[in-house]
Amino acid sequence: SYVLTQPPSVSVAPGKTAGITCEGNNIGTQSVHWYQQKPGQAPVLVVYDDSDRPSGIPERFSGSNSGITATLTISRVEAGDEADYFCQVWDESSDHVVFGGGTRLTVL
Amino acid sequence: QVQLVQSGAEVKKPGASMKVSCQASGYTFTDYYIHWVRQAPGQGLKWMGWINPKSGATDSPQKFQGRVTMTRDTSISAAYMELSTLTSDDTAVYYCARSSVRFGELQQFDFWGQGTLVAVSS
């Protein structure tokens, strides 16, 4: 089955840029979606189709995808961005949904 | 506005079954798939399967096949997920979420329910 690998944690100072990676075999050929989850809350879609943002999501959130790595980039990080972030793809071969293990973003 | 409202928390005994509901509003229920995702305490998100509300067709990963049953009632725009033969490993928050399908490909989960905590304990 298809596997998505994320670093368990990323730390960043306020105002700096955070990059959260998601690795998978030929992930660059797939559409990657990213979700933010704060403690006790349901996940929220922050980036879809590699780099598109839903309405209401700040422009500080952006995404890219190439080769074996997709990246969620958060610019000008704020304390309120502290959360768990999950990448997700649809695996065409199995017609199943796959999530990455999640990355905890800590704002120093 | 789009809303997915789930049923309340439950406590179950090992070996029992659980059934969570997901009430949709604010959109045409049959235009979007409903997915079920669970999250064990302190763990990540695990996809449990989808149901096509229009046809009733379902699919789920092998891990849950034989134990999970997904149904829907289009007359009231509700989806249900039943999980049988519960063990303590099934203790988790269960979410429903919707996605569209484009050219046969499942799309992003753009709206989620608030989650339902199910605790399995003797």
PDB file of N, CA and C in Angstrom, chain B residues 16-113:
ATOM      1  N   ALA B  16     -18.855  -5.507  21.539  1.00  0.00           N
ATOM      2  CA  ALA B  16     -20.088  -4.842  21.101  1.00  0.00           C
ATOM      3  C   ALA B  16     -19.860  -4.161  19.756  1.00  0.00           C
ATOM      4  N   SER B  17     -20.932  -3.537  19.264  1.00  0.00           N
ATOM      5  CA  SER B  17     -20.869  -2.756  18.030  1.00  0.00           C
ATOM      6  C   SER B  17     -21.161  -1.298  18.345  1.00  0.00           C
ATOM      7  N   MET B  18     -20.704  -0.412  17.449  1.00  0.00           N
ATOM      8  CA  MET B  18     -20.982   1.008  17.586  1.00  0.00           C
ATOM      9  C   MET B  18     -21.569   1.510  16.275  1.00  0.00           C
ATOM     10  N   LYS B  19     -22.355   2.555  16.341  1.00  0.00           N
ATOM     11  CA  LYS B  19     -22.913   3.155  15.134  1.00  0.00           C
ATOM     12  C   LYS B  19     -22.922   4.667  15.309  1.00  0.00           C
ATOM     13  N   VAL B  20     -22.214   5.354  14.425  1.00  0.00           N
ATOM     14  CA  VAL B  20     -22.104   6.804  14.455  1.00  0.00           C
ATOM     15  C   VAL B  20     -22.877   7.374  13.274  1.00  0.00           C
ATOM     16  N   SER B  21     -23.604   8.454  13.524  1.00  0.00           N
ATOM     17  CA  SER B  21     -24.340   9.106  12.441  1.00  0.00           C
ATOM     18  C   SER B  21     -23.694  10.429  12.065  1.00  0.00           C
ATOM     19  N   CYS B  22     -23.964  10.867  10.857  1.00  0.00           N
ATOM     20  CA  CYS B  22     -23.398  12.096  10.297  1.00  0.00           C
ATOM     21  C   CYS B  22     -24.521  12.776   9.520  1.00  0.00           C
ATOM     22  N   GLN B  23     -25.041  13.857  10.076  1.00  0.00           N
ATOM     23  CA  GLN B  23     -26.172  14.564   9.477  1.00  0.00           C
ATOM     24  C   GLN B  23     -25.650  15.712   8.622  1.00  0.00           C
ATOM     25  N   ALA B  24     -25.941  15.670   7.326  1.00  0.00           N
ATOM     26  CA  ALA B  24     -25.443  16.683   6.401  1.00  0.00           C
ATOM     27  C   ALA B  24     -26.506  17.749   6.132  1.00  0.00           C
ATOM     28  N   SER B  25     -26.055  18.966   5.946  1.00  0.00           N
ATOM     29  CA  SER B  25     -26.961  20.051   5.577  1.00  0.00           C
ATOM     30  C   SER B  25     -26.199  21.114   4.807  1.00  0.00           C
ATOM     31  N   GLY B  26     -26.924  21.931   4.076  1.00  0.00           N
ATOM     32  CA  GLY B  26     -26.311  23.049   3.372  1.00  0.00           C
ATOM     33  C   GLY B  26     -25.814  22.729   1.971  1.00  0.00           C
ATOM     34  N   TYR B  27     -26.043  21.497   1.503  1.00  0.00           N
ATOM     35  CA  TYR B  27     -25.631  21.119   0.151  1.00  0.00           C
ATOM     36  C   TYR B  27     -26.467  19.907  -0.281  1.00  0.00           C
ATOM     37  N   THR B  28     -26.344  19.554  -1.542  1.00  0.00           N
ATOM     38  CA  THR B  28     -27.052  18.374  -2.049  1.00  0.00           C
ATOM     39  C   THR B  28     -26.312  17.126  -1.625  1.00  0.00           C
ATOM     40  N   PHE B  29     -26.935  16.378  -0.738  1.00  0.00           N
ATOM     41  CA  PHE B  29     -26.284  15.240  -0.068  1.00  0.00           C
ATOM     42  C   PHE B  29     -25.714  14.238  -1.067  1.00  0.00           C
ATOM     43  N   THR B  30     -26.421  13.994  -2.147  1.00  0.00           N
ATOM     44  CA  THR B  30     -26.001  12.948  -3.081  1.00  0.00           C
ATOM     45  C   THR B  30     -24.915  13.396  -4.052  1.00  0.00           C
ATOM     46  N   ASP B  31     -24.492  14.651  -3.954  1.00  0.00           N
ATOM     47  CA  ASP B  31     -23.449  15.151  -4.855  1.00  0.00           C
ATOM     48  C   ASP B  31     -22.032  14.922  -4.340  1.00  0.00           C
ATOM     49  N   TYR B  32     -21.889  14.471  -3.107  1.00  0.00           N
ATOM     50  CA  TYR B  32     -20.561  14.308  -2.497  1.00  0.00           C
ATOM     51  C   TYR B  32     -20.488  12.959  -1.772  1.00  0.00           C
ATOM     52  N   TYR B  33     -19.321  12.339  -1.857  1.00  0.00           N
ATOM     53  CA  TYR B  33     -19.053  11.150  -1.073  1.00  0.00           C
ATOM     54  C   TYR B  33     -18.921  11.545   0.408  1.00  0.00           C
ATOM     55  N   ILE B  34     -19.267  10.603   1.283  1.00  0.00           N
ATOM     56  CA  ILE B  34     -18.994  10.746   2.707  1.00  0.00           C
ATOM     57  C   ILE B  34     -17.926   9.724   3.084  1.00  0.00           C
ATOM     58  N   HIS B  35     -16.900  10.218   3.748  1.00  0.00           N
ATOM     59  CA  HIS B  35     -15.810   9.372   4.219  1.00  0.00           C
ATOM     60  C   HIS B  35     -15.848   9.291   5.740  1.00  0.00           C
ATOM     61  N   TRP B  36     -15.252   8.214   6.251  1.00  0.00           N
ATOM     62  CA  TRP B  36     -15.085   8.065   7.698  1.00  0.00           C
ATOM     63  C   TRP B  36     -13.592   7.946   7.989  1.00  0.00           C
ATOM     64  N   VAL B  37     -13.162   8.714   8.981  1.00  0.00           N
ATOM     65  CA  VAL B  37     -11.761   8.783   9.379  1.00  0.00           C
ATOM     66  C   VAL B  37     -11.723   8.667  10.891  1.00  0.00           C
ATOM     67  N   ARG B  38     -10.774   7.888  11.412  1.00  0.00           N
ATOM     68  CA  ARG B  38     -10.691   7.808  12.865  1.00  0.00           C
ATOM     69  C   ARG B  38      -9.308   8.220  13.350  1.00  0.00           C
ATOM     70  N   GLN B  39      -9.274   8.626  14.618  1.00  0.00           N
ATOM     71  CA  GLN B  39      -8.030   9.090  15.226  1.00  0.00           C
ATOM     72  C   GLN B  39      -7.965   8.566  16.652  1.00  0.00           C
ATOM     73  N   ALA B  40      -7.078   7.610  16.870  1.00  0.00           N
ATOM     74  CA  ALA B  40      -6.863   7.081  18.214  1.00  0.00           C
ATOM     75  C   ALA B  40      -6.167   8.147  19.057  1.00  0.00           C
ATOM     76  N   PRO B  41      -6.271   8.060  20.372  1.00  0.00           N
ATOM     77  CA  PRO B  41      -5.670   9.085  21.233  1.00  0.00           C
ATOM     78  C   PRO B  41      -4.185   9.300  20.945  1.00  0.00           C
ATOM     79  N   GLY B  42      -3.831  10.540  20.650  1.00  0.00           N
ATOM     80  CA  GLY B  42      -2.437  10.873  20.391  1.00  0.00           C
ATOM     81  C   GLY B  42      -1.886  10.372  19.074  1.00  0.00           C
ATOM     82  N   GLN B  43      -2.742   9.843  18.231  1.00  0.00           N
ATOM     83  CA  GLN B  43      -2.272   9.261  16.973  1.00  0.00           C
ATOM     84  C   GLN B  43      -2.736  10.081  15.758  1.00  0.00           C
ATOM     85  N   GLY B  44      -2.395   9.577  14.574  1.00  0.00           N
ATOM     86  CA  GLY B  44      -2.745  10.277  13.351  1.00  0.00           C
ATOM     87  C   GLY B  44      -4.118   9.893  12.823  1.00  0.00           C
ATOM     88  N   LEU B  45      -4.387  10.352  11.617  1.00  0.00           N
ATOM     89  CA  LEU B  45      -5.674  10.106  10.973  1.00  0.00           C
ATOM     90  C   LEU B  45      -5.613   8.812  10.168  1.00  0.00           C
ATOM     91  N   LYS B  46      -6.647   7.990  10.317  1.00  0.00           N
ATOM     92  CA  LYS B  46      -6.736   6.737   9.568  1.00  0.00           C
ATOM     93  C   LYS B  46      -8.049   6.697   8.800  1.00  0.00           C
ATOM     94  N   TRP B  47      -7.948   6.553   7.484  1.00  0.00           N
ATOM     95  CA  TRP B  47      -9.129   6.502   6.649  1.00  0.00           C
ATOM     96  C   TRP B  47      -9.797   5.140   6.768  1.00  0.00           C
ATOM     97  N   MET B  48     -11.130   5.156   6.972  1.00  0.00           N
ATOM     98  CA  MET B  48     -11.874   3.922   7.177  1.00  0.00           C
ATOM     99  C   MET B  48     -12.731   3.521   5.981  1.00  0.00           C
ATOM    100  N   GLY B  49     -12.983   4.466   5.083  1.00  0.00           N
ATOM    101  CA  GLY B  49     -13.780   4.108   3.921  1.00  0.00           C
ATOM    102  C   GLY B  49     -14.690   5.228   3.473  1.00  0.00           C
ATOM    103  N   TRP B  50     -15.365   4.988   2.356  1.00  0.00           N
ATOM    104  CA  TRP B  50     -16.314   5.971   1.831  1.00  0.00           C
ATOM    105  C   TRP B  50     -17.629   5.323   1.446  1.00  0.00           C
ATOM    106  N   ILE B  51     -18.645   6.158   1.369  1.00  0.00           N
ATOM    107  CA  ILE B  51     -19.917   5.751   0.810  1.00  0.00           C
ATOM    108  C   ILE B  51     -20.342   6.787  -0.212  1.00  0.00           C
ATOM    109  N   ASN B  52     -20.840   6.321  -1.325  1.00  0.00           N
ATOM    110  CA  ASN B  52     -21.426   7.188  -2.334  1.00  0.00           C
ATOM    111  C   ASN B  52     -22.911   7.310  -2.002  1.00  0.00           C
ATOM    112  N   PRO B  53     -23.344   8.446  -1.490  1.00  0.00           N
ATOM    113  CA  PRO B  53     -24.745   8.556  -1.076  1.00  0.00           C
ATOM    114  C   PRO B  53     -25.739   8.359  -2.223  1.00  0.00           C
ATOM    115  N   LYS B  54     -25.310   8.614  -3.438  1.00  0.00           N
ATOM    116  CA  LYS B  54     -26.232   8.485  -4.569  1.00  0.00           C
ATOM    117  C   LYS B  54     -26.548   7.023  -4.845  1.00  0.00           C
ATOM    118  N   SER B  55     -25.509   6.181  -4.850  1.00  0.00           N
ATOM    119  CA  SER B  55     -25.695   4.773  -5.209  1.00  0.00           C
ATOM    120  C   SER B  55     -25.730   3.840  -4.013  1.00  0.00           C
ATOM    121  N   GLY B  56     -25.162   4.283  -2.913  1.00  0.00           N
ATOM    122  CA  GLY B  56     -25.006   3.409  -1.757  1.00  0.00           C
ATOM    123  C   GLY B  56     -23.752   2.561  -1.808  1.00  0.00           C
ATOM    124  N   ALA B  57     -22.975   2.668  -2.889  1.00  0.00           N
ATOM    125  CA  ALA B  57     -21.737   1.900  -2.988  1.00  0.00           C
ATOM    126  C   ALA B  57     -20.765   2.342  -1.909  1.00  0.00           C
ATOM    127  N   THR B  58     -19.972   1.385  -1.442  1.00  0.00           N
ATOM    128  CA  THR B  58     -18.996   1.667  -0.395  1.00  0.00           C
ATOM    129  C   THR B  58     -17.655   1.037  -0.736  1.00  0.00           C
ATOM    130  N   ASP B  59     -16.628   1.501  -0.075  1.00  0.00           N
ATOM    131  CA  ASP B  59     -15.324   0.881  -0.164  1.00  0.00           C
ATOM    132  C   ASP B  59     -14.561   1.194   1.107  1.00  0.00           C
ATOM    133  N   SER B  60     -13.707   0.276   1.519  1.00  0.00           N
ATOM    134  CA  SER B  60     -12.907   0.492   2.710  1.00  0.00           C
ATOM    135  C   SER B  60     -11.633  -0.311   2.594  1.00  0.00           C
ATOM    136  N   PRO B  61     -10.585   0.100   3.297  1.00  0.00           N
ATOM    137  CA  PRO B  61      -9.335  -0.650   3.260  1.00  0.00           C
ATOM    138  C   PRO B  61      -9.495  -2.014   3.921  1.00  0.00           C
ATOM    139  N   GLN B  62      -8.627  -2.920   3.575  1.00  0.00           N
ATOM    140  CA  GLN B  62      -8.722  -4.298   4.041  1.00  0.00           C
ATOM    141  C   GLN B  62      -8.766  -4.393   5.564  1.00  0.00           C
ATOM    142  N   LYS B  63      -8.071  -3.476   6.225  1.00  0.00           N
ATOM    143  CA  LYS B  63      -8.011  -3.502   7.694  1.00  0.00           C
ATOM    144  C   LYS B  63      -9.400  -3.508   8.313  1.00  0.00           C
ATOM    145  N   PHE B  64     -10.358  -2.825   7.663  1.00  0.00           N
ATOM    146  CA  PHE B  64     -11.689  -2.686   8.248  1.00  0.00           C
ATOM    147  C   PHE B  64     -12.747  -3.547   7.550  1.00  0.00           C
ATOM    148  N   GLN B  65     -12.380  -4.148   6.445  1.00  0.00           N
ATOM    149  CA  GLN B  65     -13.380  -4.934   5.720  1.00  0.00           C
ATOM    150  C   GLN B  65     -13.870  -6.094   6.579  1.00  0.00           C
ATOM    151  N   GLY B  66     -15.175  -6.305   6.558  1.00  0.00           N
ATOM    152  CA  GLY B  66     -15.782  -7.342   7.379  1.00  0.00           C
ATOM    153  C   GLY B  66     -16.248  -6.837   8.727  1.00  0.00           C
ATOM    154  N   ARG B  67     -15.735  -5.693   9.176  1.00  0.00           N
ATOM    155  CA  ARG B  67     -16.143  -5.123  10.463  1.00  0.00           C
ATOM    156  C   ARG B  67     -16.874  -3.804  10.329  1.00  0.00           C
ATOM    157  N   VAL B  68     -16.680  -3.114   9.211  1.00  0.00           N
ATOM    158  CA  VAL B  68     -17.297  -1.806   9.046  1.00  0.00           C
ATOM    159  C   VAL B  68     -18.445  -1.879   8.049  1.00  0.00           C
ATOM    160  N   THR B  69     -19.534  -1.223   8.380  1.00  0.00           N
ATOM    161  CA  THR B  69     -20.686  -1.122   7.494  1.00  0.00           C
ATOM    162  C   THR B  69     -21.071   0.343   7.382  1.00  0.00           C
ATOM    163  N   MET B  70     -21.057   0.850   6.159  1.00  0.00           N
ATOM    164  CA  MET B  70     -21.435   2.243   5.919  1.00  0.00           C
ATOM    165  C   MET B  70     -22.746   2.269   5.151  1.00  0.00           C
ATOM    166  N   THR B  71     -23.679   3.056   5.646  1.00  0.00           N
ATOM    167  CA  THR B  71     -24.995   3.181   5.033  1.00  0.00           C
ATOM    168  C   THR B  71     -25.392   4.639   4.966  1.00  0.00           C
ATOM    169  N   ARG B  72     -26.510   4.898   4.283  1.00  0.00           N
ATOM    170  CA  ARG B  72     -27.003   6.267   4.236  1.00  0.00           C
ATOM    171  C   ARG B  72     -28.518   6.256   4.111  1.00  0.00           C
ATOM    172  N   ASP B  73     -29.112   7.381   4.506  1.00  0.00           N
ATOM    173  CA  ASP B  73     -30.542   7.589   4.354  1.00  0.00           C
ATOM    174  C   ASP B  73     -30.697   8.901   3.601  1.00  0.00           C
ATOM    175  N   THR B  74     -30.940   8.818   2.318  1.00  0.00           N
ATOM    176  CA  THR B  74     -31.002  10.032   1.506  1.00  0.00           C
ATOM    177  C   THR B  74     -32.219  10.890   1.855  1.00  0.00           C
ATOM    178  N   SER B  75     -33.247  10.277   2.442  1.00  0.00           N
ATOM    179  CA  SER B  75     -34.451  11.049   2.762  1.00  0.00           C
ATOM    180  C   SER B  75     -34.193  12.080   3.853  1.00  0.00           C
ATOM    181  N   ILE B  76     -33.177  11.831   4.660  1.00  0.00           N
ATOM    182  CA  ILE B  76     -32.853  12.772   5.730  1.00  0.00           C
ATOM    183  C   ILE B  76     -31.403  13.247   5.642  1.00  0.00           C
ATOM    184  N   SER B  77     -30.725  12.945   4.530  1.00  0.00           N
ATOM    185  CA  SER B  77     -29.343  13.406   4.299  1.00  0.00           C
ATOM    186  C   SER B  77     -28.410  12.998   5.436  1.00  0.00           C
ATOM    187  N   ALA B  78     -28.471  11.729   5.774  1.00  0.00           N
ATOM    188  CA  ALA B  78     -27.624  11.235   6.864  1.00  0.00           C
ATOM    189  C   ALA B  78     -26.822  10.029   6.417  1.00  0.00           C
ATOM    190  N   ALA B  79     -25.629   9.928   6.940  1.00  0.00           N
ATOM    191  CA  ALA B  79     -24.764   8.771   6.714  1.00  0.00           C
ATOM    192  C   ALA B  79     -24.455   8.122   8.056  1.00  0.00           C
ATOM    193  N   TYR B  80     -24.202   6.807   7.999  1.00  0.00           N
ATOM    194  CA  TYR B  80     -23.958   6.048   9.217  1.00  0.00           C
ATOM    195  C   TYR B  80     -22.745   5.144   9.023  1.00  0.00           C
ATOM    196  N   MET B  81     -22.010   4.959  10.108  1.00  0.00           N
ATOM    197  CA  MET B  81     -20.897   4.032  10.089  1.00  0.00           C
ATOM    198  C   MET B  81     -21.018   3.131  11.307  1.00  0.00           C
ATOM    199  N   GLU B  82     -21.096   1.837  11.034  1.00  0.00           N
ATOM    200  CA  GLU B  82     -21.192   0.845  12.105  1.00  0.00           C
ATOM    201  C   GLU B  82     -19.920   0.010  12.115  1.00  0.00           C
ATOM    202  N   LEU B  83     -19.361  -0.169  13.282  1.00  0.00           N
ATOM    203  CA  LEU B  83     -18.150  -0.965  13.457  1.00  0.00           C
ATOM    204  C   LEU B  83     -18.452  -2.055  14.488  1.00  0.00           C
ATOM    205  N   SER B  84     -18.172  -3.285  14.118  1.00  0.00           N
ATOM    206  CA  SER B  84     -18.550  -4.407  14.974  1.00  0.00           C
ATOM    207  C   SER B  84     -17.334  -4.992  15.691  1.00  0.00           C
ATOM    208  N   THR B  85     -17.635  -5.882  16.622  1.00  0.00           N
ATOM    209  CA  THR B  85     -16.609  -6.639  17.358  1.00  0.00           C
ATOM    210  C   THR B  85     -15.523  -5.711  17.904  1.00  0.00           C
ATOM    211  N   LEU B  86     -15.954  -4.749  18.686  1.00  0.00           N
ATOM    212  CA  LEU B  86     -15.041  -3.705  19.165  1.00  0.00           C
ATOM    213  C   LEU B  86     -14.013  -4.256  20.150  1.00  0.00           C
ATOM    214  N   THR B  87     -12.811  -3.695  20.076  1.00  0.00           N
ATOM    215  CA  THR B  87     -11.762  -3.946  21.064  1.00  0.00           C
ATOM    216  C   THR B  87     -11.269  -2.593  21.577  1.00  0.00           C
ATOM    217  N   SER B  88     -10.395  -2.628  22.553  1.00  0.00           N
ATOM    218  CA  SER B  88      -9.869  -1.377  23.090  1.00  0.00           C
ATOM    219  C   SER B  88      -9.101  -0.594  22.017  1.00  0.00           C
ATOM    220  N   ASP B  89      -8.594  -1.277  21.017  1.00  0.00           N
ATOM    221  CA  ASP B  89      -7.881  -0.599  19.928  1.00  0.00           C
ATOM    222  C   ASP B  89      -8.803   0.271  19.077  1.00  0.00           C
ATOM    223  N   ASP B  90     -10.103   0.095  19.225  1.00  0.00           N
ATOM    224  CA  ASP B  90     -11.061   0.905  18.462  1.00  0.00           C
ATOM    225  C   ASP B  90     -11.419   2.185  19.203  1.00  0.00           C
ATOM    226  N   THR B  91     -10.883   2.391  20.391  1.00  0.00           N
ATOM    227  CA  THR B  91     -11.089   3.650  21.104  1.00  0.00           C
ATOM    228  C   THR B  91     -10.474   4.779  20.287  1.00  0.00           C
ATOM    229  N   ALA B  92     -11.312   5.731  19.897  1.00  0.00           N
ATOM    230  CA  ALA B  92     -10.845   6.772  18.987  1.00  0.00           C
ATOM    231  C   ALA B  92     -11.928   7.834  18.833  1.00  0.00           C
ATOM    232  N   VAL B  93     -11.538   8.938  18.218  1.00  0.00           N
ATOM    233  CA  VAL B  93     -12.505   9.912  17.719  1.00  0.00           C
ATOM    234  C   VAL B  93     -12.780   9.560  16.255  1.00  0.00           C
ATOM    235  N   TYR B  94     -14.041   9.459  15.927  1.00  0.00           N
ATOM    236  CA  TYR B  94     -14.451   9.104  14.572  1.00  0.00           C
ATOM    237  C   TYR B  94     -15.025  10.344  13.890  1.00  0.00           C
ATOM    238  N   TYR B  95     -14.510  10.632  12.704  1.00  0.00           N
ATOM    239  CA  TYR B  95     -14.955  11.789  11.935  1.00  0.00           C
ATOM    240  C   TYR B  95     -15.630  11.346  10.640  1.00  0.00           C
ATOM    241  N   CYS B  96     -16.648  12.083  10.234  1.00  0.00           N
ATOM    242  CA  CYS B  96     -17.115  11.988   8.859  1.00  0.00           C
ATOM    243  C   CYS B  96     -16.623  13.234   8.125  1.00  0.00           C
ATOM    244  N   ALA B  97     -16.439  13.102   6.845  1.00  0.00           N
ATOM    245  CA  ALA B  97     -15.971  14.209   6.008  1.00  0.00           C
ATOM    246  C   ALA B  97     -16.512  13.989   4.602  1.00  0.00           C
ATOM    247  N   ARG B  98     -16.648  15.060   3.839  1.00  0.00           N
ATOM    248  CA  ARG B  98     -17.174  14.898   2.488  1.00  0.00           C
ATOM    249  C   ARG B  98     -16.084  15.200   1.463  1.00  0.00           C
ATOM    250  N   SER B  99     -16.217  14.570   0.323  1.00  0.00           N
ATOM    251  CA  SER B  99     -15.353  14.921  -0.802  1.00  0.00           C
ATOM    252  C   SER B  99     -16.135  14.776  -2.093  1.00  0.00           C
ATOM    253  N   SER B 100     -15.744  15.526  -3.069  1.00  0.00           N
ATOM    254  CA  SER B 100     -16.316  15.345  -4.394  1.00  0.00           C
ATOM    255  C   SER B 100     -15.484  14.312  -5.146  1.00  0.00           C
ATOM    256  N   VAL B 101     -15.962  13.940  -6.293  1.00  0.00           N
ATOM    257  CA  VAL B 101     -15.234  13.034  -7.176  1.00  0.00           C
ATOM    258  C   VAL B 101     -15.129  13.723  -8.525  1.00  0.00           C
ATOM    259  N   ARG B 102     -13.924  13.804  -9.053  1.00  0.00           N
ATOM    260  CA  ARG B 102     -13.709  14.472 -10.334  1.00  0.00           C
ATOM    261  C   ARG B 102     -12.979  13.511 -11.259  1.00  0.00           C
ATOM    262  N   PHE B 103     -13.598  13.206 -12.376  1.00  0.00           N
ATOM    263  CA  PHE B 103     -13.033  12.276 -13.353  1.00  0.00           C
ATOM    264  C   PHE B 103     -12.636  10.962 -12.685  1.00  0.00           C
ATOM    265  N   GLY B 104     -13.472  10.497 -11.769  1.00  0.00           N
ATOM    266  CA  GLY B 104     -13.222   9.222 -11.112  1.00  0.00           C
ATOM    267  C   GLY B 104     -12.225   9.287  -9.978  1.00  0.00           C
ATOM    268  N   GLU B 105     -11.689  10.480  -9.686  1.00  0.00           N
ATOM    269  CA  GLU B 105     -10.699  10.623  -8.620  1.00  0.00           C
ATOM    270  C   GLU B 105     -11.320  11.295  -7.396  1.00  0.00           C
ATOM    271  N   LEU B 106     -11.101  10.679  -6.243  1.00  0.00           N
ATOM    272  CA  LEU B 106     -11.571  11.275  -4.999  1.00  0.00           C
ATOM    273  C   LEU B 106     -10.809  12.570  -4.734  1.00  0.00           C
ATOM    274  N   GLN B 107     -11.532  13.615  -4.359  1.00  0.00           N
ATOM    275  CA  GLN B 107     -10.923  14.917  -4.124  1.00  0.00           C
ATOM    276  C   GLN B 107     -10.689  15.155  -2.629  1.00  0.00           C
ATOM    277  N   GLN B 108     -10.323  16.355  -2.291  1.00  0.00           N
ATOM    278  CA  GLN B 108      -9.985  16.693  -0.918  1.00  0.00           C
ATOM    279  C   GLN B 108     -11.214  16.651  -0.011  1.00  0.00           C
ATOM    280  N   PHE B 109     -10.976  16.513   1.273  1.00  0.00           N
ATOM    281  CA  PHE B 109     -12.029  16.539   2.278  1.00  0.00           C
ATOM    282  C   PHE B 109     -12.247  18.000   2.686  1.00  0.00           C
ATOM    283  N   ASP B 110     -13.274  18.626   2.125  1.00  0.00           N
ATOM    284  CA  ASP B 110     -13.403  20.068   2.334  1.00  0.00           C
ATOM    285  C   ASP B 110     -14.233  20.431   3.555  1.00  0.00           C
ATOM    286  N   PHE B 111     -15.049  19.524   4.042  1.00  0.00           N
ATOM    287  CA  PHE B 111     -15.794  19.771   5.272  1.00  0.00           C
ATOM    288  C   PHE B 111     -15.781  18.508   6.117  1.00  0.00           C
ATOM    289  N   TRP B 112     -15.643  18.713   7.429  1.00  0.00           N
ATOM    290  CA  TRP B 112     -15.569  17.607   8.369  1.00  0.00           C
ATOM    291  C   TRP B 112     -16.651  17.761   9.437  1.00  0.00           C
ATOM    292  N   GLY B 113     -17.086  16.623   9.975  1.00  0.00           N
ATOM    293  CA  GLY B 113     -17.912  16.654  11.164  1.00  0.00           C
ATOM    294  C   GLY B 113     -17.063  17.015  12.379  1.00  0.00           C
TER     295      GLY B 113
END
